[in-house]
Coordinates of C-alpha atoms and ligand atoms in Angstrom, one line a residue:
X1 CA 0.0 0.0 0.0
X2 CA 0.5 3.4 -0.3
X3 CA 0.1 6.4 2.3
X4 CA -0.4 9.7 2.5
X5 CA 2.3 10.7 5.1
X6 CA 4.8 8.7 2.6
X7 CA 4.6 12.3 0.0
X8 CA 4.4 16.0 0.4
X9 CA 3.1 17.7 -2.1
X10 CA 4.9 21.7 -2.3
X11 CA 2.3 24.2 -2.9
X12 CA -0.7 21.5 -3.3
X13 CA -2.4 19.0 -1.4
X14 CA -4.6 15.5 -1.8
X15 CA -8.2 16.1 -2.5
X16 CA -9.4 12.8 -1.7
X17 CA -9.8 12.0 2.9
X18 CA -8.0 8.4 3.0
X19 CA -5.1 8.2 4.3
X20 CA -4.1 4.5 2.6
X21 CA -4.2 3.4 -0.6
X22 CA -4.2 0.0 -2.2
X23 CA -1.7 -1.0 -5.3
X24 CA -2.8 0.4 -8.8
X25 CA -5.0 2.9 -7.3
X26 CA -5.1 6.2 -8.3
X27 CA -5.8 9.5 -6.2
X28 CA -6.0 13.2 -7.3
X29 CA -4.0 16.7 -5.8
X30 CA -4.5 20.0 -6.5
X31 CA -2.3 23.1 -6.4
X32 CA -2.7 26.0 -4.1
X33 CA -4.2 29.3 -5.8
X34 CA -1.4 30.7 -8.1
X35 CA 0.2 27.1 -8.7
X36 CA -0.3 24.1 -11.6
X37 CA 1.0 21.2 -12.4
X38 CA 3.4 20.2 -14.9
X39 CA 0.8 20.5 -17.9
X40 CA -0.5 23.5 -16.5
X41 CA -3.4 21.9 -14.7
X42 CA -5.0 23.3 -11.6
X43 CA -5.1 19.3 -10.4
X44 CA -2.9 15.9 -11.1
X45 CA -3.1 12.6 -10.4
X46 CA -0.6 10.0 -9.3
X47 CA -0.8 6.0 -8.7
X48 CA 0.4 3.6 -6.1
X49 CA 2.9 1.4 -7.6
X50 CA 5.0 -0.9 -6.5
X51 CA 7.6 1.2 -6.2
X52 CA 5.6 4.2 -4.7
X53 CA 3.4 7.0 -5.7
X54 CA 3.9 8.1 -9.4
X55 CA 4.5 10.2 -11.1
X56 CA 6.1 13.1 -8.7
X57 CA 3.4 15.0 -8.1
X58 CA 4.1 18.6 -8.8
X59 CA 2.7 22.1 -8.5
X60 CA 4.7 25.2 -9.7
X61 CA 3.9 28.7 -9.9
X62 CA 2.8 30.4 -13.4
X63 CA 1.8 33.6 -15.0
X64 CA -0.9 34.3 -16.6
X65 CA -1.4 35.9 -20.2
X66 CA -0.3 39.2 -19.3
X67 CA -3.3 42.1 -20.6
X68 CA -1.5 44.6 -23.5
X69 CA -1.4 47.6 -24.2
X70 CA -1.0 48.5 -27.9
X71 CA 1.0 45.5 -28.1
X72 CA 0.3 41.8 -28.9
X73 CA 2.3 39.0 -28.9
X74 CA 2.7 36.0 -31.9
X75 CA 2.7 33.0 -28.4
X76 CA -0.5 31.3 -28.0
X77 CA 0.4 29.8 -24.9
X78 CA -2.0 30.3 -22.0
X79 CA 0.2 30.0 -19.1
X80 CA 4.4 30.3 -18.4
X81 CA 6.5 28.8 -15.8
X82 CA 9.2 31.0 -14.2
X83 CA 11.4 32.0 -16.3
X84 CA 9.7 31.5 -19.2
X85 CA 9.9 34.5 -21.6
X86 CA 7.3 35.8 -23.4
X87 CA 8.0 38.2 -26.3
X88 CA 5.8 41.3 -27.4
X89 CA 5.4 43.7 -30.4
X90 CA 4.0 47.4 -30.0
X91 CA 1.2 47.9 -32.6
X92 CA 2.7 50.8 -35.2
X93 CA 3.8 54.2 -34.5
X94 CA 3.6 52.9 -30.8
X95 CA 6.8 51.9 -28.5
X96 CA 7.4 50.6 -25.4
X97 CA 9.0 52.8 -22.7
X98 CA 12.9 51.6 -23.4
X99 CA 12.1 53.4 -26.9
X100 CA 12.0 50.1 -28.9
X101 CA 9.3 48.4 -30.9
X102 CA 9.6 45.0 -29.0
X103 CA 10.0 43.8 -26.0
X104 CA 10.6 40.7 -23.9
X105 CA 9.4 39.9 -20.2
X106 CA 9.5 37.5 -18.1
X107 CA 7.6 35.3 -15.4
X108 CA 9.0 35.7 -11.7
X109 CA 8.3 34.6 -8.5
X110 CA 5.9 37.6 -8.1
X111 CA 4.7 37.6 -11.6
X112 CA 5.9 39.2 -14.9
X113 CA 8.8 40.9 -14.9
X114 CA 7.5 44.0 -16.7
X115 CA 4.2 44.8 -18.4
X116 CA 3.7 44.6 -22.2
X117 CA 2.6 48.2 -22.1
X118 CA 3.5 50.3 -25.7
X119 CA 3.0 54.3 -26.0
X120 CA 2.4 56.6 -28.9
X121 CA 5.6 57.6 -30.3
X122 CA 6.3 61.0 -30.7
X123 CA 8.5 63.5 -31.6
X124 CA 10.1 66.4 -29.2
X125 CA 9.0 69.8 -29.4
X126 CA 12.1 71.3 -31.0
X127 CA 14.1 74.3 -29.7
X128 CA 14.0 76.7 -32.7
X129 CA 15.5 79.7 -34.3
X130 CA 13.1 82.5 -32.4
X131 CA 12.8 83.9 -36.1
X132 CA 11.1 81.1 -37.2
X133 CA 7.1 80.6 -37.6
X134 CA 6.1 77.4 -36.8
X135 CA 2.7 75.7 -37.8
X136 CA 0.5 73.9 -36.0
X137 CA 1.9 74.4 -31.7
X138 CA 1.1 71.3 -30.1
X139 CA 1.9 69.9 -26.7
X140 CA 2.3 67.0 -28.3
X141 CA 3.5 65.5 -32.1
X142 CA 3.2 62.2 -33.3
X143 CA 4.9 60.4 -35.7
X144 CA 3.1 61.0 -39.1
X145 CA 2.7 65.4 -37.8
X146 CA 3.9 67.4 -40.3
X147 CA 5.1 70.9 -39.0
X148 CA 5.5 74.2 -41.2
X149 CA 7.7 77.1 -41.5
X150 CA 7.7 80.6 -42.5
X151 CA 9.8 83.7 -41.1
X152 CA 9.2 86.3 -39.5
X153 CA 11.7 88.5 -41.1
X154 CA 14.8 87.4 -43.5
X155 CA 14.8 84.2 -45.7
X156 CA 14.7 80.6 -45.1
X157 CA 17.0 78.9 -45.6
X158 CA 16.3 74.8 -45.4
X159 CA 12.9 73.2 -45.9
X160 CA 9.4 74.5 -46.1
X161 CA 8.5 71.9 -43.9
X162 CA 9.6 68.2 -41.4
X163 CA 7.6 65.1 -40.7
X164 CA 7.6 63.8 -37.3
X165 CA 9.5 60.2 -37.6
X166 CA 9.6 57.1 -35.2
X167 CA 13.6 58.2 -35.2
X168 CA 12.6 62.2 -34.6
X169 CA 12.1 65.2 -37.2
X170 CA 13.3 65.2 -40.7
X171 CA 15.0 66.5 -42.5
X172 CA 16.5 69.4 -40.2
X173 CA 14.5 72.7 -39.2
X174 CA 15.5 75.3 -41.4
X175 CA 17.0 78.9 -40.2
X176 CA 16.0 82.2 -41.1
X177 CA 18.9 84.4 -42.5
X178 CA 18.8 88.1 -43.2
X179 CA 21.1 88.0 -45.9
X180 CA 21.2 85.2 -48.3
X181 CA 23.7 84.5 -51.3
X182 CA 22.6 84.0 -54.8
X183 CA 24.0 81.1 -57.0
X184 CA 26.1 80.7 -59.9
X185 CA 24.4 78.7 -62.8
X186 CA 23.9 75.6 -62.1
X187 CA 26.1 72.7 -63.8
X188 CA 25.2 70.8 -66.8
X189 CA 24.6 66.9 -66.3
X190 CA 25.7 64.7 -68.6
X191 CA 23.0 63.1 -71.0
X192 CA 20.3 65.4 -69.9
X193 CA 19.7 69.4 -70.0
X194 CA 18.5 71.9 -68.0
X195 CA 14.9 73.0 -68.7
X196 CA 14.3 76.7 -69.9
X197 CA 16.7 79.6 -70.3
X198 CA 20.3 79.7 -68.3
X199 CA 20.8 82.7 -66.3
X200 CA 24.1 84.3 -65.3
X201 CA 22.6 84.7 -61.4
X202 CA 19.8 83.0 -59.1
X203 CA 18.7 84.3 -56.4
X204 CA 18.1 82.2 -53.4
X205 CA 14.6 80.1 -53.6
X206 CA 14.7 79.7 -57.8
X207 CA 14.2 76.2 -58.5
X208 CA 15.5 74.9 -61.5
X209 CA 14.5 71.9 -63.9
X210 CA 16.2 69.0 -65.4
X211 CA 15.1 67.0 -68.3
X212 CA 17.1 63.7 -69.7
X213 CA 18.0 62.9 -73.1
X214 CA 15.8 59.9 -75.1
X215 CA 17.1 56.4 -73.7
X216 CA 17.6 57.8 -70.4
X217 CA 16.1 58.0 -66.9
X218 CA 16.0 60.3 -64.4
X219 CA 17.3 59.2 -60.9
X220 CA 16.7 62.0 -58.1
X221 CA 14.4 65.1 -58.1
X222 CA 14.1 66.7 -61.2
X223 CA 14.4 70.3 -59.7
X224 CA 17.2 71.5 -58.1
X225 CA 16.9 75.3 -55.7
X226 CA 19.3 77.6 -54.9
X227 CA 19.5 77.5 -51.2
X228 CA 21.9 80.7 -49.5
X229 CA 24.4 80.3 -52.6
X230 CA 24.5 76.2 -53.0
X231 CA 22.0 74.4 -55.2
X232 CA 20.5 71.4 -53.9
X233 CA 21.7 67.6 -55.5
X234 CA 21.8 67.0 -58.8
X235 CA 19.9 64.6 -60.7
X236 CA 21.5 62.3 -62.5
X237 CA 20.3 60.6 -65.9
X238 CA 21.3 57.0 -66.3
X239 CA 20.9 54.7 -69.2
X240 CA 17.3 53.1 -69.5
X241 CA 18.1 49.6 -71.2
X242 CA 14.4 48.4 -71.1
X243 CA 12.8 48.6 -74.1
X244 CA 9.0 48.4 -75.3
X245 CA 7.2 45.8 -76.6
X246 CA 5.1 46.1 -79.7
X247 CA 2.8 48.9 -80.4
X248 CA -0.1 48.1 -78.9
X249 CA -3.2 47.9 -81.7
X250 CA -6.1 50.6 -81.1
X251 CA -9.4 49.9 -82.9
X252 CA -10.4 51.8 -85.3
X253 CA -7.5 53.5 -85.7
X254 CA -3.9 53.6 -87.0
X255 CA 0.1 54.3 -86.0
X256 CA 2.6 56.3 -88.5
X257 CA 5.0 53.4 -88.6
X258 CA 8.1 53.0 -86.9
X259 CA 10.9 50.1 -86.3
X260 CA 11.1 48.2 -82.9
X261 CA 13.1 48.7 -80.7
X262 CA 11.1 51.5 -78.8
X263 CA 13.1 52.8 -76.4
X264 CA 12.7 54.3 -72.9
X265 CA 11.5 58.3 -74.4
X266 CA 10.4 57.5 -77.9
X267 CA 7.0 58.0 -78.7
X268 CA 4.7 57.4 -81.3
X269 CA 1.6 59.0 -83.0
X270 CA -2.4 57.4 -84.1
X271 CA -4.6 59.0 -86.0
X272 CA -8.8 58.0 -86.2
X273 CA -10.2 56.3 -89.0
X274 CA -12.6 58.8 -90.8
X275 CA -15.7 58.5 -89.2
X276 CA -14.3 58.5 -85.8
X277 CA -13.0 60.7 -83.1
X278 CA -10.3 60.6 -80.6
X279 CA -10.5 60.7 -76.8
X280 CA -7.1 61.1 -74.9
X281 CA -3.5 62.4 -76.0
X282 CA -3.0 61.5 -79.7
X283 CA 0.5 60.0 -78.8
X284 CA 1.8 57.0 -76.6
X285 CA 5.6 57.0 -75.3
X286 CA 7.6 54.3 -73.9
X287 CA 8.5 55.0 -70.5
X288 CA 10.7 53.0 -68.5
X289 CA 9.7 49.5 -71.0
X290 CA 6.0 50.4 -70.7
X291 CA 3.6 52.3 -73.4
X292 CA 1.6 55.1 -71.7
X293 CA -2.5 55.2 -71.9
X294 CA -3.6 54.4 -75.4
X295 CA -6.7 56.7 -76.6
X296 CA -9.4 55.5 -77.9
X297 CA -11.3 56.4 -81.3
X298 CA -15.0 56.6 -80.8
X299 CA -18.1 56.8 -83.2
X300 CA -18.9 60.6 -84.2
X301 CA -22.5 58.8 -84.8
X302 CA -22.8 58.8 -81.0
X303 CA -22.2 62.7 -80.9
X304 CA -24.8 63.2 -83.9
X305 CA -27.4 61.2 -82.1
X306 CA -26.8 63.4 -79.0
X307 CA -27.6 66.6 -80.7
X308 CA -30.8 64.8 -82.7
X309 CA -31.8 63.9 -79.1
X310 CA -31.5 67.5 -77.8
X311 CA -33.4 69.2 -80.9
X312 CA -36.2 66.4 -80.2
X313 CA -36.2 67.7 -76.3
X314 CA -36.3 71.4 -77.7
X315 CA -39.3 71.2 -79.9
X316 CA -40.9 68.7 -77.3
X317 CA -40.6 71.6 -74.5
X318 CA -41.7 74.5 -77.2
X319 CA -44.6 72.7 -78.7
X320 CA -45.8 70.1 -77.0
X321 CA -45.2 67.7 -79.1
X322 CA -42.6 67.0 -82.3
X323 CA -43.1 64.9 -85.4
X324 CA -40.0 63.4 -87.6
Ligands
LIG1 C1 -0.3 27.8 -31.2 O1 0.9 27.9 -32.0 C2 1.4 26.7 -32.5 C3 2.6 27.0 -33.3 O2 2.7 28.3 -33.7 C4 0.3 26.0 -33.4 O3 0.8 24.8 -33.9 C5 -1.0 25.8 -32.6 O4 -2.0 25.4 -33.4 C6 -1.4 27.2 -32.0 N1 -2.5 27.0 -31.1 C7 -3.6 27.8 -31.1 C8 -4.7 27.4 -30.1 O5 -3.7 28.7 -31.8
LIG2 C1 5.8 30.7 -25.9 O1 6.6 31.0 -24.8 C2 7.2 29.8 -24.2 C3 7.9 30.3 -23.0 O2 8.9 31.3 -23.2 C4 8.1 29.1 -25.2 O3 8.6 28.0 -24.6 C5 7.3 28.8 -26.4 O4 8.1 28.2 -27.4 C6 6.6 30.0 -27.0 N1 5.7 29.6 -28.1 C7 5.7 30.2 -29.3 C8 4.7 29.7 -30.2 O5 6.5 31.1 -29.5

């Protein structure tokens, strides 16, 4: 036989009153409050075998599923064990308050370590130049808040406006200067031009266009502006190797013919058949090895029925009645 007195069970205790038990038979435990067993039951059982009770009966202290707080987590487990870690992910735009997106805690003694608790990130309010007009205040800006600029006297010199980041404001705050320098003209690149007339000055603000030859792309903004004597980066035009595919057939209509290849910047031009009309730009480019919006050549008949319909109307609202 087996006894009671011949186990003690930490943290739990038998639920059944005998003391003795006969071979092969089975009695239950339970865990104190805050406590389960191995497989994370509130009870267990165990058996009297020859060799004594078995298993080992066991009761541990867990945690819980912590609650979150803009934050969820990819375990599915319902209850840890000490030690057990349990890892966390702040919904976006939020963080947790160590300034990071995720997050680990884990199950002590006296519960988890830390709460799975994320905040709305924001940016600082920034210490700025006292020229400078800034649009909207807040007491607080989030990531996404865009915030404006003017001054109150001189130029400015930096952007018009910065976007509130998860990693702070960008790009920089601009300054207001009194005086500002003009810039030289600005430099050529190679396989592209500059759009317009050059000057022999600018003056600080002028923004400047760039266009690239046939066959090539251009990578970067396509305006450059004189900021306090510099211009901004350059744009650069490189070498668009993709090439289009045939010209694409539109009905009732017809292309002035031209040889494949079609590179990146050639274009090409469709005219309606007689009795039709076009809708959209006459001409189709390649861009980047794709043909822009084809148009479309449409009936005039549906224009002449149109007007029929609105004489019909006409005489129907000045007579009372029509006859064709
Ligand atoms: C928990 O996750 C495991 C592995 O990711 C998966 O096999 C199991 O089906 C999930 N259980 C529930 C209840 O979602
Ligand atoms: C959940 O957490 C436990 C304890 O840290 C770990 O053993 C288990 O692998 C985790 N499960 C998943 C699906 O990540």
């Amino acid at each position: 036989t087996c006894s009671v007195s011949d186990i003690e069970i930490e943290n739990g205790f038998f639920s059944e009153s005998d003391f003795t038990y006969a071979l092969n038979r089975e009695t239950s435990y339970r865990c104190k409050q805050g406590y389960v067993t191995n497989t994370g039951e509130t009870s267990g059982s165990i058996t009297c075998l020859q060799s004594g009770w078995s298993p080992q009966p066991s009761c541990i202290k867990f945690c819980d599923m912590p609650v979150f707080e803009n934050s969820v987590t990819k375990n599915n487990s319902t209850w840890f064990k000490i030690n057990d870690k349990l890892d966390y992910e702040c919904f976006i735009g939020y963080e947790n308050e160590y300034k990071h997106t995720k997050g680990s805690i884990t199950c002590t003694y006296y519960g988890w370590s830390d709460t799975p608790s994320c905040y709305e990130r924001e940016c600082s309010i920034p210490i700025l130049d006292p020229k400078l007009v800034v649009s909207p205040r807040k007491e607080k800006y989030r990531v996404g808040d865009l915030l404006e600029f003017s001054c109150h006297s001189g130029h400015r010199v930096g952007p018009d406006s910065v976007q509130c980041y998860h990693f702070g404001w960008s790009p920089s705050f601009p300054k207001c200067k009194g005086q500002v320098a003009s810039c030289a003209p600005p430099l050529e690149i190679l396989n592209g031009e500059i759009k317009g007339t050059k000057k022999v000055e600018y003056s600080h603000g002028e923004v400047v266009g760039y266009v690239c030859k046939p066959r090539f792309l251009l990578k970067g903004p396509n305006k450059i502006q004189c900021v306090d004597g510099k211009w901004t980066t350059l744009p650069v035009c490189v070498e668009e190797e993709r090439t289009c595919g045939d010209i694409p057939e539109l009905e009732h209509g017809s292309v002035k013919l031209s040889d494949p290849p079609y590179y990146h910047g050639d274009s090409v031009e469709f005219t309606c058949a007689e009795t039709f009309t076009m809708i959209g730009r006459g001409s189709i480019s390649c861009i980047s090895g794709k043909w822009t919006q084809l148009p479309k050549c449409v009936g005039k008949y549906v224009c002449i029925k149109w007007i029929l319909y609105e004489r019909i109307l006409k005489a129907v609202r000045e007579k009372g009645q029509v006859t064709y």
